[in-house]
Every structure is written in structure tokens, then in C-alpha cells.
């Protein structure tokens, strides 16, 4: 079984050695440097198994760059793994991967930690599918690119238990190219619901709230926009935009729609609880937090918001119970919040105050 890792890179010298060491269980490592001005290419060229190519991609598109890199992977490779230089595999990944490759899948799904909390615990975690057969796949879309199957029917995908990929990004690195590339992506394929959703979210990040609202409503109107989790997320983002525009009644309306759209998710319920907390509607906080805690199964998609699965619902409940005169439950839920987040001095102070009220 010949397994190759391939990646595009630009000005990643601080990650180069760590990444190459993590990928060293592969037979070959292919890197396409797209214009580094630091020592990325130089460092990688000196490392075992790594072959570095250079090419300026103009106009810049992530799909074009990844396809150019994939073309450099040897034709006799059985499987390819696409990663970025700010990512790290768990040790012993190849042995785990080979067990599922014996099933001859077209793609392999595995657990990806996209972000971490300040204390080092995992934040956003979901499954991705960037391990694939050498032939029969290309990358599509200028940004938030997708591995697209070129064969007939639906590609066979298997999940690799225990295979973990961790993302440690340079948060100072500019992502300003994402917005124009998303606009281009939607222009090229206006019926693509996924990128319409991403574009609306990006407008929200930039504070372009009216454009975000219009774009997210377009996403919801598309015939292919059927995934309830993502539809609910669009509704949550519309609510955030209306809240930023100081239109709370519109925000409330969209939050309630988000909860109804995906009643199996904690995230919209937690967002609603936060909204009612800001409105000092304590019974609203109680209702939505208690509903959120009834959901005990966390999804494995990028829609997951770690705060909904942390101390937040318990913290909000403790405050709501205090304001509705139920001090015993205020203490109970503050204790649970502090168990989850023991370094939070505000929660600790609240708990001490609630206990003093009981006395």
C-alpha cells in the first residue's frame, strides 16, 4: 500500500518541521509552494521523504492550487492525504489507516479538531474526508474547496476510528482573500447552497449585516438547501445580524425559527437562551437552557459550537434561577458550571454569592 501526503504552502516556516514529522509515516510527502518569501521551501527540501515544487497560481484559487499539487503525486500511489502545514496527525496514524484501507474505500472519514479553547481543551470538532484514492477525484470551488468524486455513483466512504488530525493555525495570518473568493464561488455557481451559506456567514464576520441577511435568506431559498443543521445555522446568523442592527424582535423571530428547524441541536437553543438573558427574560432563559440540556448527543459536523456543550447553559441557568427566586437550583447549576470551567472566577464568585443567599 503506497500512501502519499500532499499539501500547498506559503510562508509556513514556523510549522514546516512539525508538519513534516507528523506526516513522516507516509511513503512520500509532496508540497507545492505557491510563493513563499520565507524559508518554507528551503526547510522542507532538507527533510526526509519531502519533495517540494514551486508554482505561482494566478489568479489565486485554492482548488487550482490543490489540483496542481495532486498532479505531482506519483501515479502509482494507492491513496492520497491532503493536509495543511498548520495541521498535525496523531502518532501511529498509518497503522490505523491501513486497517480501513483494506476495505478498499474511495474516501476515508476521520476526526478533525479545528480549534481549541484557551485552556487547551477541544473547541470545534467534526469529521472530514480528505483521504482518497489517487485517481478519480479533483478539488472544486475557489475557497472552502471540496474534494469531488469524478466516478459514477456515490463514492464508498469509511470512518477510521482513532485517526485524529489537529489544527493549530497562525491566527495572525490574514484571511482577507476568503471573502472575494467566496463571492467568486457564488458567482460561478449561484445554486450551490454550501457556498451561499459560507458567503453569508463571511459578510456577518465583516459586519456587513444587511448583505449577510440577504445572502443567508438566499441560502434558505435554494432548492438544494435541505440540511437542517446548516439551515438552522443560517437562521442563527440572521438573528445575530438583526441583533447587531438593534432589531431585537426580528432577531427573536429568527432564533425561534432556528430552534424549530433543527430541534436536535443544542446550538440554536443556547443562542436563544443568551438572547433572552440579554433581554432579562429569565423564564425564557430557563426554558431554552433546560431544553438544550435535554439534548445529550453532540453532532460531528462543523455546525457544532463548543460553548453550547460547556459551562454556558449551566451558568445561564444558575443566573435565571437566582433571578426567579430559586436559590437552591441557582447553587446547583453554578456548581455544575464551575466543575466544567474551574478557572472561571466570575462563576466562582456567583456560586459563593448564591450560597450566602441560602444561609
Coordinates of C-alpha atoms in Angstrom, one line a residue:
X1 CA 0.0 0.0 0.0
X2 CA 1.6 3.3 -1.1
X3 CA 0.3 6.3 0.8
X4 CA 1.3 9.9 -0.1
X5 CA 0.6 13.1 1.7
X6 CA 0.2 16.3 -0.4
X7 CA -0.1 20.0 0.7
X8 CA 0.1 23.5 -0.6
X9 CA 2.2 26.0 1.3
X10 CA 3.0 29.7 1.5
X11 CA 5.1 31.2 4.3
X12 CA 4.8 28.4 6.7
X13 CA 8.3 28.1 8.0
X14 CA 7.3 28.0 11.7
X15 CA 5.2 24.9 11.0
X16 CA 7.2 23.1 8.4
X17 CA 9.3 20.8 10.5
X18 CA 6.5 19.9 12.9
X19 CA 4.2 19.1 10.0
X20 CA 6.7 17.0 8.1
X21 CA 7.5 15.0 11.2
X22 CA 3.8 14.3 11.7
X23 CA 3.4 13.2 8.1
X24 CA 6.5 11.1 8.1
X25 CA 4.6 7.8 8.3
X26 CA 3.6 8.3 4.6
X27 CA 5.7 6.9 1.8
X28 CA 6.1 10.3 0.1
X29 CA 5.3 13.8 1.0
X30 CA 4.5 16.3 -1.8
X31 CA 4.5 20.0 -1.3
X32 CA 3.5 22.7 -3.7
X33 CA 5.0 26.1 -2.6
X34 CA 2.9 28.8 -4.1
X35 CA 5.2 31.7 -3.5
X36 CA 6.8 31.7 0.0
X37 CA 9.1 34.6 0.8
X38 CA 10.4 32.9 3.9
X39 CA 12.4 29.6 4.3
X40 CA 9.4 27.3 4.0
X41 CA 10.6 25.6 0.7
X42 CA 14.2 25.5 1.9
X43 CA 13.4 23.8 5.2
X44 CA 11.1 21.3 3.7
X45 CA 13.6 20.4 0.9
X46 CA 16.1 19.2 3.5
X47 CA 13.6 16.8 5.2
X48 CA 13.3 13.1 4.5
X49 CA 10.6 11.9 2.1
X50 CA 9.6 15.5 1.2
X51 CA 9.6 16.7 -2.4
X52 CA 9.0 20.4 -3.0
X53 CA 7.7 22.0 -6.1
X54 CA 7.1 25.7 -6.7
X55 CA 4.4 27.4 -8.8
X56 CA 2.7 30.8 -8.7
X57 CA -1.1 30.3 -9.1
X58 CA -2.6 33.3 -10.8
X59 CA -5.4 34.2 -10.3
X60 CA -5.3 32.6 -6.9
X61 CA -7.7 29.8 -6.2
X62 CA -7.4 27.1 -3.6
X63 CA -8.9 24.4 -5.8
X64 CA -6.5 25.1 -8.6
X65 CA -3.5 25.0 -6.2
X66 CA -4.6 21.7 -4.7
X67 CA -5.2 20.2 -8.1
X68 CA -1.7 21.3 -9.2
X69 CA -0.3 19.7 -6.1
X70 CA -2.3 16.5 -6.6
X71 CA -0.9 16.2 -10.1
X72 CA 2.6 15.9 -8.6
X73 CA 1.6 12.9 -6.6
X74 CA 3.1 9.7 -8.1
X75 CA 0.7 7.8 -10.4
X76 CA 1.4 4.6 -8.6
X77 CA 0.2 5.9 -5.2
X78 CA -2.8 4.0 -3.8
X79 CA -4.1 6.7 -1.5
X80 CA -3.5 10.4 -1.0
X81 CA -3.9 12.5 2.1
X82 CA -4.5 16.3 1.7
X83 CA -3.4 18.3 4.8
X84 CA -2.2 21.8 5.5
X85 CA 1.1 22.7 7.2
X86 CA -0.7 24.0 10.4
X87 CA -2.1 20.5 11.0
X88 CA -0.7 17.5 12.9
X89 CA -1.7 13.9 12.8
X90 CA -1.9 11.8 16.0
X91 CA 1.1 9.4 16.3
X92 CA 0.6 6.0 14.8
X93 CA -1.9 7.2 12.2
X94 CA -0.7 5.0 9.4
X95 CA -1.4 1.7 11.2
X96 CA -5.0 2.8 11.9
X97 CA -5.5 4.0 8.4
X98 CA -4.2 0.8 6.8
X99 CA -6.8 -1.3 8.7
X100 CA -9.7 0.6 7.0
X101 CA -7.9 0.8 3.6
X102 CA -8.2 -3.0 3.4
X103 CA -11.9 -2.3 2.7
X104 CA -10.9 -0.5 -0.5
X105 CA -12.9 2.7 0.2
X106 CA -12.9 5.6 -2.2
X107 CA -12.6 8.1 0.7
X108 CA -11.8 7.9 4.4
X109 CA -13.5 10.0 7.1
X110 CA -11.8 10.9 10.4
X111 CA -12.0 13.2 13.4
X112 CA -10.7 16.7 13.0
X113 CA -10.1 19.2 15.8
X114 CA -10.4 22.6 14.1
X115 CA -9.9 24.8 17.1
X116 CA -9.0 24.7 20.8
X117 CA -10.1 26.7 23.9
X118 CA -7.6 28.8 25.8
X119 CA -7.1 26.0 28.3
X120 CA -6.1 23.6 25.6
X121 CA -9.3 21.6 25.6
X122 CA -11.0 21.0 22.2
X123 CA -13.5 23.5 20.9
X124 CA -14.8 22.8 17.4
X125 CA -14.5 19.2 16.3
X126 CA -16.1 17.4 13.3
X127 CA -15.3 14.7 10.8
X128 CA -13.6 15.4 7.5
X129 CA -12.9 13.4 4.3
X130 CA -9.5 14.4 2.8
X131 CA -8.1 10.9 2.4
X132 CA -8.9 9.5 -1.0
X133 CA -7.8 7.2 -3.8
X134 CA -5.1 8.6 -6.1
X135 CA -7.4 8.6 -9.1
X136 CA -11.0 9.8 -9.6
X137 CA -11.0 13.0 -7.5
X138 CA -10.5 16.7 -8.1
X139 CA -10.9 19.8 -6.0
X140 CA -13.6 22.3 -6.8
X141 CA -14.5 25.8 -5.6
X142 CA -12.1 28.8 -5.3
X143 CA -12.3 28.6 -1.5
X144 CA -13.7 26.2 1.1
X145 CA -12.8 23.8 -1.7
X146 CA -14.4 20.4 -1.8
X147 CA -12.9 17.0 -2.9
X148 CA -15.2 16.0 -5.7
X149 CA -15.6 12.4 -7.0
X150 CA -15.3 12.0 -10.8
X151 CA -16.6 8.5 -11.0
X152 CA -20.1 7.0 -11.3
X153 CA -22.5 6.7 -8.4
X154 CA -21.7 7.6 -4.8
X155 CA -18.1 7.1 -3.6
X156 CA -17.6 4.5 -0.8
X157 CA -16.6 6.2 2.4
X158 CA -15.4 4.5 5.6
X159 CA -14.7 6.1 9.0
X160 CA -11.3 5.5 10.6
X161 CA -11.6 5.1 14.3
X162 CA -8.7 6.6 16.3
X163 CA -7.3 8.6 13.4
X164 CA -7.1 12.2 14.6
X165 CA -6.0 15.4 12.9
X166 CA -5.4 18.6 14.9
X167 CA -5.4 22.2 13.6
X168 CA -3.0 24.7 15.1
X169 CA -3.4 27.8 13.0
X170 CA -1.5 31.1 12.9
X171 CA -4.3 33.4 13.9
X172 CA -2.3 36.4 12.9
X173 CA -2.3 35.3 9.3
X174 CA -4.6 37.3 7.1
X175 CA -7.7 35.5 5.7
X176 CA -8.8 38.6 3.7
X177 CA -8.7 36.6 0.5
X178 CA -11.6 34.4 1.6
X179 CA -14.4 37.0 1.0
X180 CA -13.6 37.8 -2.6
X181 CA -13.1 34.1 -3.4
X182 CA -16.4 33.3 -1.8
X183 CA -18.1 36.0 -3.9
X184 CA -16.4 34.4 -7.0
X185 CA -17.6 31.0 -6.0
X186 CA -21.2 32.1 -5.6
X187 CA -20.9 34.0 -8.9
X188 CA -19.7 30.8 -10.7
X189 CA -22.3 28.5 -9.1
X190 CA -25.2 30.6 -7.7
X191 CA -27.2 27.4 -7.0
X192 CA -24.5 26.0 -4.7
X193 CA -26.2 26.2 -1.2
X194 CA -23.0 25.4 0.7
X195 CA -21.0 28.4 -0.6
X196 CA -24.0 30.7 -0.4
X197 CA -24.2 29.9 3.4
X198 CA -20.4 30.5 3.8
X199 CA -20.7 33.8 1.9
X200 CA -23.5 35.0 4.2
X201 CA -21.5 34.0 7.2
X202 CA -18.4 35.8 5.9
X203 CA -20.4 39.0 5.4
X204 CA -21.6 38.7 9.1
X205 CA -17.9 38.3 10.2
X206 CA -17.1 41.5 8.4
X207 CA -20.0 43.4 10.0
X208 CA -21.8 43.7 6.6
X209 CA -25.1 42.7 8.3
X210 CA -27.6 43.7 5.6
X211 CA -25.7 41.8 2.9
X212 CA -25.3 38.9 5.3
X213 CA -29.1 38.8 5.9
X214 CA -29.9 38.9 2.2
X215 CA -27.3 36.2 1.3
X216 CA -28.4 33.9 4.1
X217 CA -32.0 34.2 3.1
X218 CA -31.0 33.3 -0.4
X219 CA -29.3 30.2 1.0
X220 CA -32.6 29.2 2.7
X221 CA -34.5 29.7 -0.6
X222 CA -32.3 27.4 -2.6
X223 CA -33.9 24.0 -3.6
X224 CA -30.7 22.1 -2.5
X225 CA -30.5 23.8 0.9
X226 CA -32.0 20.8 2.7
X227 CA -29.6 20.1 5.5
X228 CA -31.4 21.2 8.6
X229 CA -28.3 21.8 10.7
X230 CA -26.9 24.3 8.1
X231 CA -30.3 25.9 7.6
X232 CA -30.6 26.4 11.3
X233 CA -27.1 28.0 11.4
X234 CA -28.1 30.4 8.7
X235 CA -31.2 31.4 10.8
X236 CA -29.0 31.9 13.8
X237 CA -26.6 34.1 11.8
X238 CA -29.5 36.2 10.6
X239 CA -30.6 36.6 14.2
X240 CA -27.1 37.8 15.1
X241 CA -27.2 40.3 12.3
X242 CA -30.6 41.7 13.4
X243 CA -29.4 41.9 17.0
X244 CA -26.3 43.9 15.8
X245 CA -28.7 46.2 13.9
X246 CA -30.6 46.7 17.1
X247 CA -33.7 45.0 15.8
X248 CA -34.4 42.5 18.7
X249 CA -37.9 41.5 17.6
X250 CA -36.5 40.3 14.2
X251 CA -33.6 38.6 16.0
X252 CA -36.1 36.8 18.3
X253 CA -38.2 35.6 15.3
X254 CA -35.2 34.1 13.5
X255 CA -33.9 32.5 16.7
X256 CA -37.2 30.7 17.2
X257 CA -37.2 29.6 13.6
X258 CA -33.6 28.2 14.1
X259 CA -34.7 26.2 17.1
X260 CA -37.7 24.8 15.2
X261 CA -35.6 24.0 12.1
X262 CA -33.2 21.7 14.0
X263 CA -34.7 20.7 17.3
X264 CA -32.0 18.0 17.7
X265 CA -29.3 20.7 18.1
X266 CA -28.2 22.5 21.3
X267 CA -26.7 25.4 19.5
X268 CA -29.9 27.4 18.5
X269 CA -31.4 26.7 21.9
X270 CA -28.3 28.1 23.6
X271 CA -28.3 31.2 21.3
X272 CA -31.9 31.7 22.2
X273 CA -31.1 31.5 25.9
X274 CA -28.3 34.1 25.6
X275 CA -30.7 36.4 23.7
X276 CA -33.3 36.1 26.5
X277 CA -30.6 36.6 29.1
X278 CA -29.7 39.9 27.4
X279 CA -33.4 40.8 27.5
X280 CA -33.6 39.9 31.2
X281 CA -36.4 37.4 30.3
X282 CA -35.4 34.9 33.0
X283 CA -38.2 32.4 32.3
X284 CA -37.1 32.4 28.6
X285 CA -33.6 31.6 29.8
X286 CA -34.9 28.7 31.9
X287 CA -37.0 27.3 29.1
X288 CA -34.3 27.3 26.4
X289 CA -31.4 26.2 28.7
X290 CA -33.4 23.2 30.1
X291 CA -34.4 22.2 26.5
X292 CA -30.8 22.5 25.5
X293 CA -29.6 20.2 28.3
X294 CA -32.2 17.5 27.2
X295 CA -30.0 17.1 24.1
X296 CA -27.1 14.8 25.1
X297 CA -25.7 13.7 21.8
X298 CA -23.3 16.1 20.2
X299 CA -23.1 16.1 16.4
X300 CA -19.9 15.6 14.5
X301 CA -20.3 18.4 12.0
X302 CA -18.7 21.9 11.7
X303 CA -22.0 23.4 12.9
X304 CA -21.2 22.3 16.4
X305 CA -20.5 25.2 18.8
X306 CA -18.4 24.0 21.8
X307 CA -19.8 26.7 24.1
X308 CA -23.2 25.0 23.9
X309 CA -21.6 21.9 25.3
X310 CA -19.5 23.6 28.0
X311 CA -20.4 25.6 31.1
X312 CA -22.6 28.2 29.3
X313 CA -26.1 26.5 29.7
X314 CA -25.4 25.7 33.4
X315 CA -24.1 29.2 34.0
X316 CA -27.1 30.8 32.4
X317 CA -29.5 28.5 34.4
X318 CA -27.8 29.5 37.7
X319 CA -28.4 33.2 36.9
X320 CA -32.0 32.6 35.7
X321 CA -32.9 30.5 38.8
X322 CA -31.4 33.2 41.1
X323 CA -33.5 35.9 39.4
X324 CA -36.7 33.8 39.7
X325 CA -36.1 33.2 43.4
X326 CA -34.9 29.5 43.2
X327 CA -31.6 29.8 45.1
X328 CA -31.2 26.1 45.6
X329 CA -31.2 25.5 41.8
X330 CA -29.0 28.6 41.3
X331 CA -26.4 26.9 43.5
X332 CA -26.9 23.5 41.9
X333 CA -26.2 24.8 38.3
X334 CA -23.5 27.2 39.4
X335 CA -21.7 24.2 40.9
X336 CA -22.0 22.3 37.7
X337 CA -20.8 25.3 35.6
X338 CA -17.7 25.6 37.9
X339 CA -17.0 21.9 37.6
X340 CA -16.7 22.3 33.8
X341 CA -14.8 25.6 34.0
X342 CA -12.9 25.6 37.3
X343 CA -10.8 28.6 36.4
X344 CA -13.7 31.0 35.8
X345 CA -13.6 33.4 38.7
X346 CA -16.9 35.0 37.8
X347 CA -18.8 31.7 38.1
X348 CA -16.9 31.0 41.4
X349 CA -18.0 34.4 42.7
X350 CA -21.6 33.8 41.7
X351 CA -21.6 30.4 43.5
X352 CA -20.3 32.0 46.7
X353 CA -22.9 34.7 46.5
X354 CA -25.7 32.1 45.9
X355 CA -24.6 30.0 48.8
X356 CA -24.6 33.1 51.0
X357 CA -28.2 33.8 50.0
X358 CA -29.2 30.2 51.1
X359 CA -27.7 30.9 54.5

